[in-house]
Amino acid sequence: MERINEICENCGHEEMIVVKKKEFDRAYYYLLKCPKCGYVKEISDKIKLSQAKLIISRYDISVAKVINIPEDQIYKVGDVIEHEGEEIEITKIETPDEKRSALGKEIKVIWGKSLSIPKKLGITINDGNRTYSIYIFVPKDFEFEMGKVYKINEGFFRLKKIKKEKGFSKKAKAKDIVRLYGEVIKPMRRYVDLTEYYRE
């Protein structure tokens, strides 16, 4: 969710959530909401725009588009931008040299991954005789917990490891997970059913 530095006139909070943003006649029109007190207001901001290529990654497919971006806005790797209602996390910036951050007027290409699609998550499962991998597509805020029992179709497995970008965790949301590891067990009464998220 995009936020900007704007003081709430009601409570003085120094940051507001962008509820809606429209680009019209070289200006941005914002509908803002204070996350602290809920106060809502509209503002407009005249801008100078420059063009950049936006490459959006959705699983194994990438789509390229040309977009207008504010010349004086700083973009950083890890920032989330919105394009046509889709939230995109910036993964790389080219000016044309690769940089971690840059002004809009310097940017030639923005690489990003869509946050508006389910997370494709690999699970490595050991059944005692062999190890194999499957994939599920879950909401990004879906939480996994080590030691819990999960079910896919008629198979049950206990979650043994949750791998994140930096090390392992006992509990994590799908958006932060790199891979899951489990071991096959006998059917249990208490489990989390992942069948609807599984694709062969």
CSV table of C-alpha atoms in Angstrom, one decimal:
chain,number,residue,atom,x,y,z
A,1,MET,CA,0.0,0.0,0.0
A,2,GLU,CA,1.5,3.3,-1.1
A,3,ARG,CA,2.1,6.0,1.5
A,4,ILE,CA,3.3,9.6,1.2
A,5,ASN,CA,4.8,12.1,3.6
A,6,GLU,CA,1.7,14.4,4.2
A,7,ILE,CA,0.7,15.8,7.6
A,8,CYS,CA,-2.8,14.9,8.8
A,9,GLU,CA,-4.7,18.1,9.5
A,10,ASN,CA,-6.8,16.3,12.1
A,11,CYS,CA,-4.2,14.5,14.4
A,12,GLY,CA,-0.8,15.7,13.1
A,13,HIS,CA,0.3,12.2,11.9
A,14,GLU,CA,3.1,12.7,9.4
A,15,GLU,CA,2.3,10.0,6.9
A,16,MET,CA,-0.9,9.2,5.0
A,17,ILE,CA,-2.1,6.2,2.9
A,18,VAL,CA,-2.9,6.7,-0.8
A,19,VAL,CA,-6.5,5.4,-1.2
A,20,LYS,CA,-6.7,6.6,-4.9
A,21,LYS,CA,-4.3,8.2,-7.3
A,22,LYS,CA,-5.1,9.6,-10.7
A,23,GLU,CA,-2.8,11.1,-13.3
A,24,PHE,CA,-4.4,13.8,-15.4
A,25,ASP,CA,-3.1,16.8,-17.3
A,26,ARG,CA,0.5,16.4,-16.0
A,27,ALA,CA,-0.7,16.3,-12.4
A,28,TYR,CA,-1.4,13.7,-9.8
A,29,TYR,CA,-4.7,13.8,-7.8
A,30,TYR,CA,-4.6,12.0,-4.5
A,31,LEU,CA,-7.3,10.8,-2.1
A,32,LEU,CA,-5.5,10.3,1.2
A,33,LYS,CA,-6.4,8.6,4.5
A,34,CYS,CA,-4.7,8.9,7.8
A,35,PRO,CA,-3.8,5.5,9.2
A,36,LYS,CA,-4.0,6.8,12.7
A,37,CYS,CA,-7.4,8.7,12.9
A,38,GLY,CA,-9.0,7.9,9.6
A,39,TYR,CA,-9.2,11.5,8.4
A,40,VAL,CA,-9.6,11.7,4.6
A,41,LYS,CA,-8.5,14.5,2.2
A,42,GLU,CA,-7.7,15.2,-1.4
A,43,ILE,CA,-4.6,16.9,-2.8
A,44,SER,CA,-3.2,17.6,-6.2
A,45,ASP,CA,0.4,17.8,-7.2
A,46,LYS,CA,1.8,19.2,-10.5
A,47,ILE,CA,4.5,17.1,-11.8
A,48,LYS,CA,7.1,16.7,-14.6
A,49,LEU,CA,7.0,13.3,-16.2
A,50,SER,CA,9.5,11.2,-18.0
A,51,GLN,CA,9.1,7.8,-19.7
A,52,ALA,CA,10.6,4.5,-18.6
A,53,LYS,CA,10.1,0.9,-19.5
A,54,LEU,CA,8.4,-1.2,-16.8
A,55,ILE,CA,9.1,-5.0,-16.9
A,56,ILE,CA,6.6,-6.9,-14.8
A,57,SER,CA,7.4,-10.5,-13.8
A,58,ARG,CA,4.4,-12.8,-13.1
A,59,TYR,CA,5.8,-16.2,-12.3
A,60,ASP,CA,7.9,-17.3,-15.3
A,61,ILE,CA,6.4,-14.7,-17.7
A,62,SER,CA,7.5,-11.1,-18.0
A,63,VAL,CA,5.6,-8.3,-19.7
A,64,ALA,CA,7.1,-4.9,-20.8
A,65,LYS,CA,5.2,-1.6,-20.8
A,66,VAL,CA,6.1,2.0,-21.2
A,67,ILE,CA,5.0,4.2,-18.3
A,68,ASN,CA,5.2,7.9,-17.2
A,69,ILE,CA,6.9,8.5,-13.9
A,70,PRO,CA,7.6,11.7,-12.0
A,71,GLU,CA,11.0,13.1,-12.8
A,72,ASP,CA,11.8,14.3,-9.2
A,73,GLN,CA,10.6,11.2,-7.4
A,74,ILE,CA,13.2,8.8,-6.0
A,75,TYR,CA,12.6,5.1,-6.7
A,76,LYS,CA,14.4,2.4,-4.7
A,77,VAL,CA,14.7,-1.4,-5.0
A,78,GLY,CA,12.1,-2.8,-2.6
A,79,ASP,CA,9.6,0.0,-3.2
A,80,VAL,CA,6.1,-0.9,-4.2
A,81,ILE,CA,4.5,1.0,-7.1
A,82,GLU,CA,1.0,0.7,-8.6
A,83,HIS,CA,0.3,0.4,-12.3
A,84,GLU,CA,-3.3,-0.1,-13.6
A,85,GLY,CA,-4.4,-1.4,-10.2
A,86,GLU,CA,-1.6,-3.9,-9.9
A,87,GLU,CA,1.0,-3.6,-7.0
A,88,ILE,CA,4.5,-4.2,-8.2
A,89,GLU,CA,7.6,-4.5,-6.0
A,90,ILE,CA,10.7,-3.0,-7.7
A,91,THR,CA,13.5,-5.6,-8.0
A,92,LYS,CA,16.0,-3.7,-10.3
A,93,ILE,CA,16.6,-0.2,-11.6
A,94,GLU,CA,18.6,0.6,-14.8
A,95,THR,CA,19.7,4.2,-15.6
A,96,PRO,CA,21.1,2.4,-17.9
A,97,ASP,CA,23.7,1.3,-15.2
A,98,GLU,CA,22.1,-0.9,-12.5
A,99,LYS,CA,21.4,1.1,-9.3
A,100,ARG,CA,19.7,0.5,-6.0
A,101,SER,CA,17.9,3.9,-6.2
A,102,ALA,CA,17.5,6.7,-8.7
A,103,LEU,CA,15.5,9.8,-9.6
A,104,GLY,CA,12.6,9.2,-12.1
A,105,LYS,CA,14.3,11.4,-14.8
A,106,GLU,CA,17.4,9.1,-14.7
A,107,ILE,CA,15.6,5.8,-15.0
A,108,LYS,CA,15.4,3.9,-18.3
A,109,VAL,CA,14.1,0.5,-17.0
A,110,ILE,CA,12.3,-0.6,-13.9
A,111,TRP,CA,12.1,-4.3,-13.2
A,112,GLY,CA,9.5,-5.6,-10.8
A,113,LYS,CA,7.5,-8.5,-9.6
A,114,SER,CA,3.7,-8.5,-9.2
A,115,LEU,CA,2.4,-8.6,-5.7
A,116,SER,CA,-1.2,-8.8,-6.9
A,117,ILE,CA,-1.0,-12.5,-7.8
A,118,PRO,CA,-0.8,-15.5,-5.5
A,119,LYS,CA,2.7,-16.5,-4.3
A,120,LYS,CA,4.1,-19.6,-6.2
A,121,LEU,CA,5.7,-21.6,-3.4
A,122,GLY,CA,7.8,-24.8,-3.8
A,123,ILE,CA,7.5,-27.6,-1.2
A,124,THR,CA,10.2,-30.3,-0.9
A,125,ILE,CA,8.6,-33.4,0.5
A,126,ASN,CA,10.3,-36.6,1.8
A,127,ASP,CA,8.3,-39.8,2.1
A,128,GLY,CA,11.2,-41.9,3.4
A,129,ASN,CA,12.1,-43.5,0.1
A,130,ARG,CA,12.4,-40.5,-2.1
A,131,THR,CA,12.3,-36.7,-2.1
A,132,TYR,CA,10.1,-34.7,-4.6
A,133,SER,CA,8.9,-31.2,-5.1
A,134,ILE,CA,5.4,-29.8,-5.7
A,135,TYR,CA,4.1,-26.2,-6.1
A,136,ILE,CA,1.2,-24.4,-4.5
A,137,PHE,CA,-0.2,-20.9,-5.3
A,138,VAL,CA,-1.3,-19.2,-2.1
A,139,PRO,CA,-2.3,-15.7,-1.0
A,140,LYS,CA,0.8,-13.7,0.0
A,141,ASP,CA,-0.4,-13.3,3.6
A,142,PHE,CA,-1.1,-17.1,4.1
A,143,GLU,CA,0.9,-18.1,7.2
A,144,PHE,CA,2.8,-21.3,7.6
A,145,GLU,CA,4.1,-22.8,10.9
A,146,MET,CA,6.7,-25.4,11.5
A,147,GLY,CA,5.4,-28.6,13.0
A,148,LYS,CA,1.9,-28.2,11.7
A,149,VAL,CA,0.2,-30.8,9.5
A,150,TYR,CA,-0.9,-29.9,6.0
A,151,LYS,CA,-3.0,-31.9,3.5
A,152,ILE,CA,-2.9,-31.8,-0.4
A,153,ASN,CA,-5.5,-34.0,-2.0
A,154,GLU,CA,-5.2,-37.3,-0.1
A,155,GLY,CA,-1.6,-36.8,1.1
A,156,PHE,CA,-0.6,-35.5,4.5
A,157,PHE,CA,2.8,-34.0,5.5
A,158,ARG,CA,4.3,-32.3,8.5
A,159,LEU,CA,6.2,-29.0,7.9
A,160,LYS,CA,9.8,-29.5,9.0
A,161,LYS,CA,11.5,-26.3,7.7
A,162,ILE,CA,10.5,-22.8,6.5
A,163,LYS,CA,13.3,-21.2,4.5
A,164,LYS,CA,13.4,-17.4,4.1
A,165,GLU,CA,15.8,-15.2,2.2
A,166,LYS,CA,18.0,-15.1,5.3
A,167,GLY,CA,18.0,-18.3,7.2
A,168,PHE,CA,15.1,-20.4,8.5
A,169,SER,CA,12.0,-19.5,10.6
A,170,LYS,CA,9.4,-21.3,12.8
A,171,LYS,CA,6.5,-19.2,11.3
A,172,ALA,CA,6.2,-17.0,8.3
A,173,LYS,CA,3.9,-15.6,5.7
A,174,ALA,CA,4.0,-16.9,2.1
A,175,LYS,CA,5.4,-13.6,0.7
A,176,ASP,CA,8.5,-13.9,2.9
A,177,ILE,CA,9.1,-17.7,2.2
A,178,VAL,CA,11.6,-19.0,-0.3
A,179,ARG,CA,10.8,-22.7,0.2
A,180,LEU,CA,9.0,-25.2,2.5
A,181,TYR,CA,10.2,-28.6,3.6
A,182,GLY,CA,8.0,-31.4,4.8
A,183,GLU,CA,7.8,-35.1,5.5
A,184,VAL,CA,5.0,-37.5,4.7
A,185,ILE,CA,2.9,-38.7,7.7
A,186,LYS,CA,-0.2,-40.8,8.2
A,187,PRO,CA,-3.6,-39.0,8.0
A,188,MET,CA,-4.4,-36.8,11.0
A,189,ARG,CA,-7.6,-35.3,12.3
A,190,ARG,CA,-6.2,-31.8,12.7
A,191,TYR,CA,-4.7,-30.3,9.6
A,192,VAL,CA,-4.6,-27.4,7.2
A,193,ASP,CA,-6.0,-28.2,3.8
A,194,LEU,CA,-3.9,-26.8,0.9
A,195,THR,CA,-5.7,-28.7,-1.9
A,196,GLU,CA,-7.3,-25.7,-3.5
A,197,TYR,CA,-3.9,-24.0,-3.9
A,198,TYR,CA,-2.2,-27.0,-5.6
A,199,ARG,CA,-1.6,-27.2,-9.3
A,200,GLU,CA,-0.2,-30.3,-11.0
